[in-house]
């Protein structure tokens, strides 16, 4: 758990620092983009899944998640990132694709945390937020999306996403 959370925290710190590139004016734009996509993916999946219903995504891990929710959340994350990146002067289509990538990573993070809770036969990851599955349920999507974003931006060298060329 410490390693998993630690990697996410270090990834967010790297993103905030502009991935160490002197060309980045403000790493907060990158972190803002990650949060915009992750929060939209989570919220979009919840609302689209409830609205459309349909077949369950992984009933053994998370009985209420649906394929419609997954696809809706990923699509809306792409749309949110497209708008966000466009609003700060980056390439909007690449922003949309990056949002889709983050939406998939966010959903995988959510399912991974559900799997971990099943492995350890616990319903909640803590009691800090009663009735919400614990604190990790609030950040599970971000725990995988942040390292995925850092890896994507580092490996692709595509800092132009956030309006600055590397």
N, CA, C and O atoms as a DFTB+ gen file, in Angstrom:
664 C
 N C O
     1  1       0.808      -1.201       0.000
     2  2       0.000       0.000       0.000
     3  2       0.850       1.264       0.000
     4  3       0.562       2.231      -0.704
     5  1       1.904       1.229       0.807
     6  2       2.775       2.396       0.908
     7  2       3.444       2.678      -0.436
     8  3       3.556       3.834      -0.845
     9  1       3.883       1.634      -1.116
    10  2       4.543       1.805      -2.417
    11  2       3.542       2.346      -3.442
    12  3       3.853       3.273      -4.190
    13  1       2.349       1.766      -3.473
    14  2       1.328       2.183      -4.440
    15  2       0.954       3.650      -4.238
    16  3       0.905       4.418      -5.200
    17  1       0.693       4.036      -3.005
    18  2       0.347       5.428      -2.707
    19  2       1.553       6.328      -2.933
    20  3       1.417       7.440      -3.445
    21  1       2.733       5.848      -2.550
    22  2       3.947       6.640      -2.725
    23  2       4.246       6.959      -4.179
    24  3       4.638       8.080      -4.506
    25  1       4.062       5.976      -5.054
    26  2       4.289       6.209      -6.482
    27  2       3.335       7.274      -7.009
    28  3       3.730       8.125      -7.806
    29  1       2.084       7.229      -6.568
    30  2       1.104       8.228      -7.008
    31  2       1.490       9.624      -6.512
    32  3       1.404      10.598      -7.260
    33  1       1.910       9.715      -5.262
    34  2       2.305      11.011      -4.702
    35  2       3.538      11.550      -5.438
    36  3       3.580      12.726      -5.800
    37  1       4.527      10.700      -5.656
    38  2       5.719      11.131      -6.395
    39  2       5.365      11.555      -7.821
    40  3       5.935      12.512      -8.345
    41  1       4.440      10.854      -8.437
    42  2       4.011      11.212      -9.788
    43  2       3.360      12.589      -9.808
    44  3       3.633      13.401     -10.692
    45  1       2.497      12.844      -8.828
    46  2       1.860      14.169      -8.755
    47  2       2.899      15.257      -8.510
    48  3       2.789      16.356      -9.053
    49  1       3.906      14.955      -7.697
    50  2       4.974      15.932      -7.446
    51  2       5.763      16.203      -8.729
    52  3       6.113      17.347      -9.019
    53  1       6.036      15.150      -9.490
    54  2       6.741      15.323     -10.766
    55  2       5.902      16.139     -11.744
    56  3       6.420      17.020     -12.431
    57  1       4.617      15.845     -11.804
    58  2       3.733      16.597     -12.687
    59  2       3.680      18.065     -12.269
    60  3       3.714      18.962     -13.112
    61  1       3.598      18.297     -10.967
    62  2       3.539      19.672     -10.440
    63  2       4.824      20.428     -10.750
    64  3       4.802      21.635     -10.990
    65  1       5.946      19.707     -10.744
    66  2       7.236      20.327     -11.050
    67  2       7.450      20.464     -12.551
    68  3       8.527      20.871     -12.986
    69  1       6.450      20.133     -13.338
    70  2       6.574      20.228     -14.792
    71  2       7.457      19.148     -15.368
    72  3       8.074      19.331     -16.416
    73  1       7.518      17.997     -14.669
    74  2       8.315      16.851     -15.102
    75  2       9.793      17.206     -15.247
    76  3      10.522      16.566     -16.004
    77  1      10.228      18.233     -14.513
    78  2      11.636      18.606     -14.534
    79  2      12.056      19.392     -15.756
    80  3      13.239      19.696     -15.908
    81  1      11.129      19.729     -16.628
    82  2      11.459      20.455     -17.851
    83  2      11.481      21.958     -17.576
    84  3      10.515      22.495     -17.035
    85  1      12.555      22.638     -17.934
    86  2      12.597      24.089     -17.722
    87  2      11.622      24.832     -18.640
    88  3      11.359      26.017     -18.434
    89  1      11.085      24.142     -19.651
    90  2      10.156      24.786     -20.578
    91  2       8.766      24.970     -19.991
    92  3       8.004      25.817     -20.458
    93  1       8.427      24.184     -18.970
    94  2       7.106      24.313     -18.375
    95  2       7.031      25.592     -17.552
    96  3       7.880      25.844     -16.696
    97  1       6.028      26.380     -17.815
    98  2       5.835      27.600     -17.047
    99  2       5.182      27.276     -15.714
   100  3       5.573      27.825     -14.684
   101  1       4.203      26.400     -15.722
   102  2       3.434      26.144     -14.515
   103  2       2.931      24.701     -14.494
   104  3       2.000      24.361     -15.224
   105  1       3.537      23.850     -13.662
   106  2       3.132      22.454     -13.548
   107  2       1.741      22.289     -12.979
   108  3       1.146      21.217     -13.093
   109  1       1.210      23.345     -12.363
   110  2      -0.160      23.258     -11.846
   111  2      -1.158      23.006     -12.970
   112  3      -2.210      22.408     -12.745
   113  1      -0.832      23.459     -14.184
   114  2      -1.719      23.205     -15.328
   115  2      -1.821      21.715     -15.616
   116  3      -2.891      21.211     -15.956
   117  1      -0.699      21.012     -15.479
   118  2      -0.699      19.575     -15.734
   119  2      -1.524      18.859     -14.672
   120  3      -2.380      18.034     -14.990
   121  1      -1.260      19.180     -13.415
   122  2      -2.009      18.549     -12.318
   123  2      -3.491      18.868     -12.454
   124  3      -4.333      18.000     -12.228
   125  1      -3.816      20.098     -12.820
   126  2      -5.213      20.469     -13.035
   127  2      -5.863      19.635     -14.120
   128  3      -7.022      19.237     -13.999
   129  1      -5.115      19.371     -15.182
   130  2      -5.637      18.544     -16.264
   131  2      -5.880      17.111     -15.831
   132  3      -6.877      16.501     -16.218
   133  1      -4.969      16.568     -15.024
   134  2      -5.146      15.202     -14.511
   135  2      -6.382      15.135     -13.629
   136  3      -7.207      14.233     -13.775
   137  1      -6.511      16.090     -12.715
   138  2      -7.684      16.097     -11.844
   139  2      -8.972      16.279     -12.633
   140  3      -9.974      15.630     -12.334
   141  1      -8.962      17.147     -13.632
   142  2     -10.172      17.368     -14.440
   143  2     -10.621      16.071     -15.112
   144  3     -11.806      15.740     -15.104
   145  1      -9.677      15.347     -15.685
   146  2     -10.028      14.103     -16.375
   147  2     -10.481      13.025     -15.404
   148  3     -11.467      12.334     -15.659
   149  1      -9.771      12.878     -14.295
   150  2     -10.104      11.821     -13.324
   151  2     -11.458      12.086     -12.671
   152  3     -12.296      11.189     -12.589
   153  1     -11.667      13.300     -12.213
   154  2     -12.954      13.607     -11.570
   155  2     -14.107      13.469     -12.546
   156  3     -15.180      12.993     -12.176
   157  1     -13.896      13.883     -13.796
   158  2     -14.955      13.748     -14.798
   159  2     -15.209      12.287     -15.125
   160  3     -16.358      11.883     -15.304
   161  1     -14.154      11.492     -15.205
   162  2     -14.331      10.060     -15.471
   163  2     -15.139       9.404     -14.356
   164  3     -16.063       8.636     -14.627
   165  1     -14.798       9.702     -13.110
   166  2     -15.520       9.118     -11.971
   167  2     -16.981       9.553     -11.939
   168  3     -17.885       8.727     -11.812
   169  1     -17.195      10.847     -12.054
   170  2     -18.562      11.381     -11.980
   171  2     -19.372      10.956     -13.198
   172  3     -20.539      10.582     -13.076
   173  1     -18.755      11.017     -14.364
   174  2     -19.448      10.609     -15.592
   175  2     -19.839       9.151     -15.559
   176  3     -20.942       8.792     -15.971
   177  1     -18.934       8.293     -15.066
   178  2     -19.242       6.863     -14.985
   179  2     -20.424       6.620     -14.047
   180  3     -21.299       5.803     -14.337
   181  1     -20.442       7.326     -12.937
   182  2     -21.541       7.171     -11.976
   183  2     -22.880       7.551     -12.614
   184  3     -23.840       6.783     -12.559
   185  1     -22.935       8.739     -13.218
   186  2     -24.199       9.222     -13.756
   187  2     -24.638       8.472     -15.013
   188  3     -25.816       8.140     -15.149
   189  1     -23.724       8.205     -15.918
   190  2     -24.090       7.473     -17.138
   191  2     -24.487       6.042     -16.785
   192  3     -25.450       5.509     -17.337
   193  1     -23.749       5.424     -15.870
   194  2     -24.089       4.063     -15.445
   195  2     -25.468       3.986     -14.815
   196  3     -26.232       3.061     -15.088
   197  1     -25.783       4.955     -13.974
   198  2     -27.118       4.967     -13.349
   199  2     -28.214       5.269     -14.361
   200  3     -29.305       4.704     -14.297
   201  1     -27.913       6.162     -15.292
   202  2     -28.906       6.558     -16.290
   203  2     -29.200       5.437     -17.278
   204  3     -30.362       5.163     -17.577
   205  1     -28.151       4.784     -17.790
   206  2     -28.337       3.777     -18.830
   207  2     -28.391       2.347     -18.310
   208  3     -29.012       1.482     -18.926
   209  1     -27.742       2.098     -17.177
   210  2     -27.720       0.732     -16.645
   211  2     -26.991      -0.203     -17.594
   212  3     -25.972       0.161     -18.180
   213  1     -27.515      -1.397     -17.739
   214  2     -26.928      -2.349     -18.674
   215  2     -26.066      -3.385     -17.989
   216  3     -26.074      -3.514     -16.765
   217  1     -25.319      -4.124     -18.799
   218  2     -24.501      -5.212     -18.255
   219  2     -23.441      -4.696     -17.278
   220  3     -22.890      -3.607     -17.433
   221  1     -23.189      -5.512     -16.286
   222  2     -22.201      -5.172     -15.262
   223  2     -20.793      -5.341     -15.811
   224  3     -20.521      -6.254     -16.591
   225  1     -19.908      -4.453     -15.397
   226  2     -18.525      -4.464     -15.858
   227  2     -17.719      -5.575     -15.193
   228  3     -17.101      -6.391     -15.876
   229  1     -17.724      -5.605     -13.895
   230  2     -16.974      -6.615     -13.136
   231  2     -17.729      -6.889     -11.845
   232  3     -17.325      -6.419     -10.782
   233  1     -18.822      -7.647     -11.924
   234  2     -19.690      -7.816     -10.761
   235  2     -18.993      -8.426      -9.549
   236  3     -19.384      -8.149      -8.415
   237  1     -17.973      -9.245      -9.765
   238  2     -17.269      -9.849      -8.644
   239  2     -16.408      -8.821      -7.899
   240  3     -16.100      -9.014      -6.723
   241  1     -16.023      -7.743      -8.565
   242  2     -15.205      -6.706      -7.929
   243  2     -16.022      -5.523      -7.456
   244  3     -15.865      -5.052      -6.330
   245  1     -16.885      -5.054      -8.318
   246  2     -17.668      -3.859      -8.038
   247  2     -19.044      -4.036      -8.665
   248  3     -19.242      -3.703      -9.833
   249  1     -19.990      -4.556      -7.900
   250  2     -21.266      -4.999      -8.468
   251  2     -22.120      -3.931      -9.147
   252  3     -22.999      -4.274      -9.937
   253  1     -21.892      -2.657      -8.869
   254  2     -22.739      -1.615      -9.454
   255  2     -22.160      -0.991     -10.712
   256  3     -22.870      -0.264     -11.407
   257  1     -20.915      -1.246     -11.026
   258  2     -20.296      -0.638     -12.205
   259  2     -20.787      -1.331     -13.480
   260  3     -20.875      -2.556     -13.552
   261  1     -21.106      -0.501     -14.485
   262  2     -21.607      -1.033     -15.748
   263  2     -20.670      -0.654     -16.895
   264  3     -19.849       0.255     -16.774
   265  1     -20.813      -1.367     -17.999
   266  2     -20.064      -1.033     -19.205
   267  2     -20.465       0.349     -19.711
   268  3     -19.622       1.106     -20.194
   269  1     -21.743       0.675     -19.602
   270  2     -22.198       1.998     -20.035
   271  2     -21.530       3.086     -19.205
   272  3     -21.131       4.120     -19.740
   273  1     -21.406       2.857     -17.902
   274  2     -20.740       3.820     -17.041
   275  2     -19.277       3.982     -17.407
   276  3     -18.761       5.099     -17.449
   277  1     -18.608       2.867     -17.672
   278  2     -17.195       2.920     -18.070
   279  2     -17.028       3.750     -19.339
   280  3     -16.226       4.683     -19.379
   281  1     -17.790       3.406     -20.369
   282  2     -17.663       4.105     -21.647
   283  2     -18.060       5.570     -21.528
   284  3     -17.409       6.443     -22.102
   285  1     -19.125       5.839     -20.785
   286  2     -19.557       7.223     -20.590
   287  2     -18.522       8.040     -19.832
   288  3     -18.240       9.182     -20.194
   289  1     -17.953       7.453     -18.777
   290  2     -16.937       8.154     -18.002
   291  2     -15.689       8.434     -18.814
   292  3     -15.119       9.521     -18.727
   293  1     -15.258       7.456     -19.607
   294  2     -14.060       7.626     -20.442
   295  2     -14.312       8.695     -21.509
   296  3     -13.457       9.549     -21.743
   297  1     -15.471       8.652     -22.149
   298  2     -15.809       9.655     -23.154
   299  2     -15.843      11.052     -22.546
   300  3     -15.291      11.994     -23.113
   301  1     -16.495      11.184     -21.387
   302  2     -16.601      12.502     -20.756
   303  2     -15.248      13.006     -20.252
   304  3     -15.002      14.212     -20.251
   305  1     -14.370      12.094     -19.825
   306  2     -13.014      12.501     -19.440
   307  2     -12.270      13.060     -20.645
   308  3     -11.555      14.056     -20.536
   309  1     -12.445      12.410     -21.798
   310  2     -11.834      12.915     -23.029
   311  2     -12.364      14.292     -23.395
   312  3     -11.600      15.173     -23.788
   313  1     -13.669      14.477     -23.265
   314  2     -14.284      15.766     -23.567
   315  2     -13.797      16.844     -22.600
   316  3     -13.478      17.959     -23.013
   317  1     -13.743      16.504     -21.317
   318  2     -13.291      17.474     -20.311
   319  2     -11.846      17.883     -20.573
   320  3     -11.508      19.063     -20.481
   321  1     -10.999      16.921     -20.895
   322  2      -9.584      17.226     -21.137
   323  2      -9.416      18.016     -22.426
   324  3      -8.569      18.906     -22.504
   325  1     -10.209      17.700     -23.427
   326  2     -10.199      18.455     -24.676
   327  2     -10.486      19.931     -24.394
   328  3      -9.783      20.811     -24.891
   329  1     -11.509      20.191     -23.603
   330  2     -11.885      21.566     -23.251
   331  2     -10.799      22.215     -22.401
   332  3     -10.422      23.364     -22.636
   333  1     -10.300      21.480     -21.418
   334  2      -9.280      22.018     -20.519
   335  2      -8.013      22.384     -21.277
   336  3      -7.512      23.501     -21.152
   337  1      -7.490      21.441     -22.065
   338  2      -6.251      21.676     -22.808
   339  2      -6.456      22.807     -23.817
   340  3      -5.580      23.656     -23.984
   341  1      -7.600      22.821     -24.482
   342  2      -7.890      23.906     -25.418
   343  2      -7.940      25.259     -24.746
   344  3      -7.516      26.260     -25.323
   345  1      -8.459      25.296     -23.521
   346  2      -8.585      26.576     -22.808
   347  2      -7.239      27.149     -22.377
   348  3      -7.137      28.344     -22.100
   349  1      -6.201      26.305     -22.318
   350  2      -4.880      26.813     -21.933
   351  2      -3.926      26.879     -23.125
   352  3      -2.724      27.088     -22.957
   353  1      -4.467      26.702     -24.319
   354  2      -3.673      26.894     -25.525
   355  2      -3.000      25.660     -26.081
   356  3      -2.157      25.767     -26.971
   357  1      -3.354      24.489     -25.577
   358  2      -2.765      23.253     -26.090
   359  2      -3.568      22.693     -27.246
   360  3      -4.637      23.213     -27.565
   361  1      -3.072      21.642     -27.880
   362  2      -3.770      21.012     -29.004
   363  2      -4.991      20.218     -28.514
   364  3      -4.844      19.255     -27.761
   365  1      -6.162      20.614     -28.933
   366  2      -7.385      20.061     -28.350
   367  2      -7.588      18.575     -28.654
   368  3      -8.045      17.828     -27.789
   369  1      -7.259      18.144     -29.855
   370  2      -7.479      16.728     -30.167
   371  2      -6.553      15.834     -29.346
   372  3      -6.972      14.786     -28.854
   373  1      -5.312      16.243     -29.201
   374  2      -4.383      15.494     -28.365
   375  2      -4.846      15.521     -26.910
   376  3      -4.707      14.539     -26.180
   377  1      -5.394      16.655     -26.507
   378  2      -5.963      16.755     -25.157
   379  2      -7.100      15.766     -24.963
   380  3      -7.195      15.125     -23.916
   381  1      -7.958      15.639     -25.958
   382  2      -9.055      14.682     -25.878
   383  2      -8.567      13.252     -25.775
   384  3      -9.099      12.463     -24.994
   385  1      -7.556      12.916     -26.560
   386  2      -6.986      11.561     -26.494
   387  2      -6.314      11.309     -25.144
   388  3      -6.414      10.214     -24.590
   389  1      -5.636      12.318     -24.622
   390  2      -5.009      12.197     -23.311
   391  2      -6.087      11.997     -22.232
   392  3      -5.894      11.222     -21.295
   393  1      -7.207      12.693     -22.371
   394  2      -8.319      12.529     -21.431
   395  2      -8.903      11.128     -21.481
   396  3      -9.235      10.558     -20.442
   397  1      -9.032      10.571     -22.664
   398  2      -9.521       9.194     -22.806
   399  2      -8.551       8.235     -22.128
   400  3      -8.965       7.336     -21.397
   401  1      -7.255       8.431     -22.373
   402  2      -6.230       7.620     -21.728
   403  2      -6.348       7.711     -20.201
   404  3      -6.295       6.693     -19.511
   405  1      -6.505       8.919     -19.683
   406  2      -6.634       9.103     -18.231
   407  2      -7.943       8.513     -17.710
   408  3      -7.987       7.993     -16.595
   409  1      -9.006       8.591     -18.508
   410  2     -10.282       7.994     -18.107
   411  2     -10.180       6.488     -17.966
   412  3     -10.739       5.909     -17.034
   413  1      -9.476       5.853     -18.878
   414  2      -9.257       4.406     -18.782
   415  2      -8.404       4.092     -17.553
   416  3      -8.716       3.172     -16.798
   417  1      -7.325       4.858     -17.351
   418  2      -6.452       4.637     -16.196
   419  2      -7.222       4.839     -14.890
   420  3      -7.042       4.077     -13.940
   421  1      -8.069       5.848     -14.841
   422  2      -8.855       6.118     -13.633
   423  2      -9.787       4.950     -13.311
   424  3      -9.897       4.535     -12.157
   425  1     -10.449       4.430     -14.329
   426  2     -11.342       3.288     -14.111
   427  2     -10.566       2.049     -13.676
   428  3     -11.032       1.288     -12.828
   429  1      -9.395       1.847     -14.249
   430  2      -8.554       0.716     -13.834
   431  2      -8.125       0.874     -12.373
   432  3      -8.095      -0.103     -11.626
   433  1      -7.797       2.094     -11.970
   434  2      -7.430       2.351     -10.580
   435  2      -8.570       2.053      -9.626
   436  3      -8.361       1.494      -8.549
   437  1      -9.771       2.425     -10.024
   438  2     -10.959       2.150      -9.219
   439  2     -11.173       0.646      -9.077
   440  3     -11.423       0.154      -7.977
   441  1     -11.077      -0.075     -10.176
   442  2     -11.263      -1.528     -10.135
   443  2     -10.134      -2.220      -9.358
   444  3     -10.371      -3.206      -8.661
   445  1      -8.919      -1.703      -9.480
   446  2      -7.795      -2.289      -8.750
   447  2      -8.014      -2.165      -7.246
   448  3      -7.778      -3.116      -6.500
   449  1      -8.460      -1.007      -6.806
   450  2      -8.703      -0.814      -5.373
   451  2      -9.834      -1.718      -4.895
   452  3      -9.775      -2.236      -3.780
   453  1     -10.855      -1.916      -5.714
   454  2     -11.929      -2.848      -5.378
   455  2     -11.390      -4.273      -5.266
   456  3     -11.784      -5.023      -4.373
   457  1     -10.488      -4.639      -6.176
   458  2      -9.873      -5.964      -6.132
   459  2      -9.062      -6.143      -4.855
   460  3      -9.136      -7.191      -4.214
   461  1      -8.295      -5.133      -4.485
   462  2      -7.485      -5.215      -3.265
   463  2      -8.386      -5.423      -2.050
   464  3      -8.077      -6.236      -1.179
   465  1      -9.488      -4.698      -1.991
   466  2     -10.415      -4.865      -0.864
   467  2     -11.005      -6.275      -0.851
   468  3     -11.216      -6.836       0.225
   469  1     -11.275      -6.856      -2.009
   470  2     -11.800      -8.226      -2.073
   471  2     -10.739      -9.225      -1.611
   472  3     -11.049     -10.170      -0.886
   473  1      -9.492      -9.016      -2.030
   474  2      -8.403      -9.906      -1.626
   475  2      -8.258      -9.916      -0.106
   476  3      -8.056     -10.969       0.499
   477  1      -8.362      -8.733       0.505
   478  2      -8.214      -8.637       1.957
   479  2      -9.547      -8.763       2.692
   480  3      -9.625      -8.550       3.902
   481  1     -10.594      -9.113       1.942
   482  2     -11.932      -9.357       2.485
   483  2     -12.393      -8.238       3.411
   484  3     -12.806      -8.474       4.546
   485  1     -12.312      -7.022       2.899
   486  2     -12.785      -5.866       3.647
   487  2     -13.683      -5.021       2.759
   488  3     -13.443      -4.897       1.558
   489  1     -14.698      -4.451       3.344
   490  2     -15.610      -3.612       2.575
   491  2     -15.080      -2.186       2.479
   492  3     -15.237      -1.525       1.453
   493  1     -14.463      -1.727       3.538
   494  2     -13.962      -0.357       3.584
   495  2     -12.453      -0.347       3.766
   496  3     -11.887      -1.205       4.443
   497  1     -11.811       0.639       3.150
   498  2     -10.367       0.777       3.313
   499  2     -10.028       1.640       4.522
   500  3      -8.857       1.925       4.773
   501  1     -11.030       2.051       5.261
   502  2     -10.822       2.855       6.466
   503  2     -12.137       3.402       6.965
   504  3     -13.174       3.223       6.326
   505  1     -12.101       4.069       8.105
   506  2     -13.318       4.611       8.720
   507  2     -13.359       6.126       8.727
   508  3     -14.254       6.714       9.335
   509  1     -12.408       6.771       8.064
   510  2     -12.345       8.225       8.076
   511  2     -13.590       8.861       7.466
   512  3     -14.072       9.883       7.954
   513  1     -14.111       8.255       6.397
   514  2     -15.334       8.755       5.754
   515  2     -16.365       7.636       5.825
   516  3     -16.441       6.817       4.909
   517  1     -17.162       7.582       6.895
   518  2     -18.115       6.483       7.060
   519  2     -19.110       6.386       5.897
   520  3     -19.634       7.393       5.420
   521  1     -19.354       5.149       5.458
   522  2     -20.335       4.905       4.406
   523  2     -19.816       5.127       2.995
   524  3     -20.578       5.001       2.037
   525  1     -18.547       5.452       2.843
   526  2     -17.994       5.724       1.520
   527  2     -16.862       4.783       1.136
   528  3     -16.134       5.062       0.183
   529  1     -16.698       3.696       1.840
   530  2     -15.664       2.735       1.478
   531  2     -14.278       3.110       1.955
   532  3     -13.317       2.388       1.689
   533  1     -14.160       4.212       2.646
   534  2     -12.863       4.627       3.164
   535  2     -12.187       5.658       2.286
   536  3     -12.640       5.959       1.182
   537  1     -11.104       6.185       2.796
   538  2     -10.374       7.254       2.108
   539  2      -9.855       6.806       0.744
   540  3      -9.888       7.586      -0.209
   541  1      -9.380       5.570       0.632
   542  2      -8.849       5.127      -0.658
   543  2      -9.919       5.120      -1.746
   544  3      -9.595       5.267      -2.925
   545  1     -11.191       4.950      -1.373
   546  2     -12.257       5.008      -2.372
   547  2     -12.414       6.414      -2.953
   548  3     -12.956       6.571      -4.047
   549  1     -11.954       7.419      -2.247
   550  2     -12.035       8.794      -2.746
   551  2     -10.916       9.086      -3.729
   552  3     -11.060       9.961      -4.582
   553  1      -9.799       8.369      -3.626
   554  2      -8.639       8.694      -4.463
   555  2      -8.157       7.515      -5.308
   556  3      -7.114       7.609      -5.956
   557  1      -8.900       6.408      -5.311
   558  2      -8.433       5.202      -6.001
   559  2      -8.157       5.441      -7.487
   560  3      -7.186       4.912      -8.028
   561  1      -8.986       6.220      -8.134
   562  2      -8.786       6.490      -9.560
   563  2      -7.510       7.296      -9.790
   564  3      -6.770       7.048     -10.742
   565  1      -7.267       8.249      -8.920
   566  2      -6.095       9.106      -9.040
   567  2      -4.798       8.338      -8.776
   568  3      -3.751       8.667      -9.334
   569  1      -4.872       7.315      -7.924
   570  2      -3.666       6.564      -7.578
   571  2      -3.039       5.867      -8.776
   572  3      -1.831       5.631      -8.786
   573  1      -3.830       5.538      -9.775
   574  2      -3.276       4.932     -10.988
   575  2      -3.155       5.960     -12.118
   576  3      -2.237       5.882     -12.933
   577  1      -4.077       6.916     -12.163
   578  2      -4.053       7.899     -13.246
   579  2      -2.845       8.834     -13.157
   580  3      -2.294       9.217     -14.190
   581  1      -2.428       9.206     -11.960
   582  2      -1.280      10.122     -11.827
   583  2       0.007       9.493     -12.364
   584  3       0.700      10.126     -13.161
   585  1       0.351       8.258     -11.950
   586  2       1.545       7.648     -12.546
   587  2       1.399       7.408     -14.050
   588  3       2.374       7.518     -14.793
   589  1       0.194       7.085     -14.496
   590  2      -0.023       6.884     -15.933
   591  2       0.209       8.188     -16.692
   592  3       0.821       8.184     -17.760
   593  1      -0.279       9.308     -16.144
   594  2      -0.078      10.609     -16.780
   595  2       1.403      10.971     -16.826
   596  3       1.909      11.418     -17.855
   597  1       2.094      10.776     -15.703
   598  2       3.525      11.093     -15.660
   599  2       4.295      10.232     -16.650
   600  3       5.154      10.733     -17.376
   601  1       3.992       8.943     -16.681
   602  2       4.687       8.046     -17.616
   603  2       4.407       8.445     -19.060
   604  3       5.320       8.490     -19.885
   605  1       3.154       8.730     -19.360
   606  2       2.783       9.122     -20.728
   607  2       3.531      10.377     -21.154
   608  3       4.120      10.416     -22.235
   609  1       3.511      11.394     -20.315
   610  2       4.147      12.660     -20.679
   611  2       5.670      12.538     -20.736
   612  3       6.308      13.153     -21.590
   613  1       6.252      11.749     -19.836
   614  2       7.697      11.558     -19.869
   615  2       8.123      10.763     -21.097
   616  3       9.072      11.137     -21.785
   617  1       7.423       9.671     -21.367
   618  2       7.808       8.801     -22.473
   619  2       7.529       9.418     -23.841
   620  3       8.270       9.193     -24.798
   621  1       6.456      10.196     -23.920
   622  2       6.114      10.799     -25.216
   623  2       6.840      12.119     -25.427
   624  3       6.964      12.585     -26.559
   625  1       7.322      12.729     -24.337
   626  2       7.947      14.046     -24.457
   627  2       6.967      15.093     -24.928
   628  3       7.360      16.104     -25.509
   629  1       5.688      14.856     -24.679
   630  2       4.657      15.715     -25.235
   631  2       4.141      16.752     -24.244
   632  3       2.962      16.748     -23.887
   633  1       5.013      17.622     -23.811
   634  2       4.581      18.678     -22.923
   635  2       3.785      19.757     -23.677
   636  3       3.185      20.634     -23.055
   637  1       3.781      19.691     -25.007
   638  2       3.000      20.654     -25.772
   639  2       1.512      20.519     -25.488
   640  3       0.726      21.411     -25.806
   641  1       1.132      19.397     -24.888
   642  2      -0.260      19.189     -24.496
   643  2      -0.767      20.344     -23.639
   644  3      -1.931      20.734     -23.733
   645  1       0.114      20.884     -22.806
   646  2      -0.304      21.919     -21.886
   647  2       0.205      23.279     -22.307
   648  3       0.453      24.145     -21.467
   649  1       0.362      23.470     -23.611
   650  2       0.644      24.766     -24.171
   651  2       2.110      25.139     -24.258
   652  3       2.435      26.260     -24.650
   653  1       3.008      24.223     -23.900
   654  2       4.428      24.525     -23.938
   655  2       5.158      23.373     -24.622
   656  3       4.919      22.216     -24.277
   657  1       6.012      23.645     -25.551
   658  2       6.763      22.592     -26.230
   659  2       7.970      22.169     -25.422
   660  3       8.628      22.999     -24.794
   661  1       8.266      20.863     -25.437
   662  2       9.447      20.385     -24.704
   663  2      10.666      20.443     -25.605
   664  3      11.765      20.083     -25.181
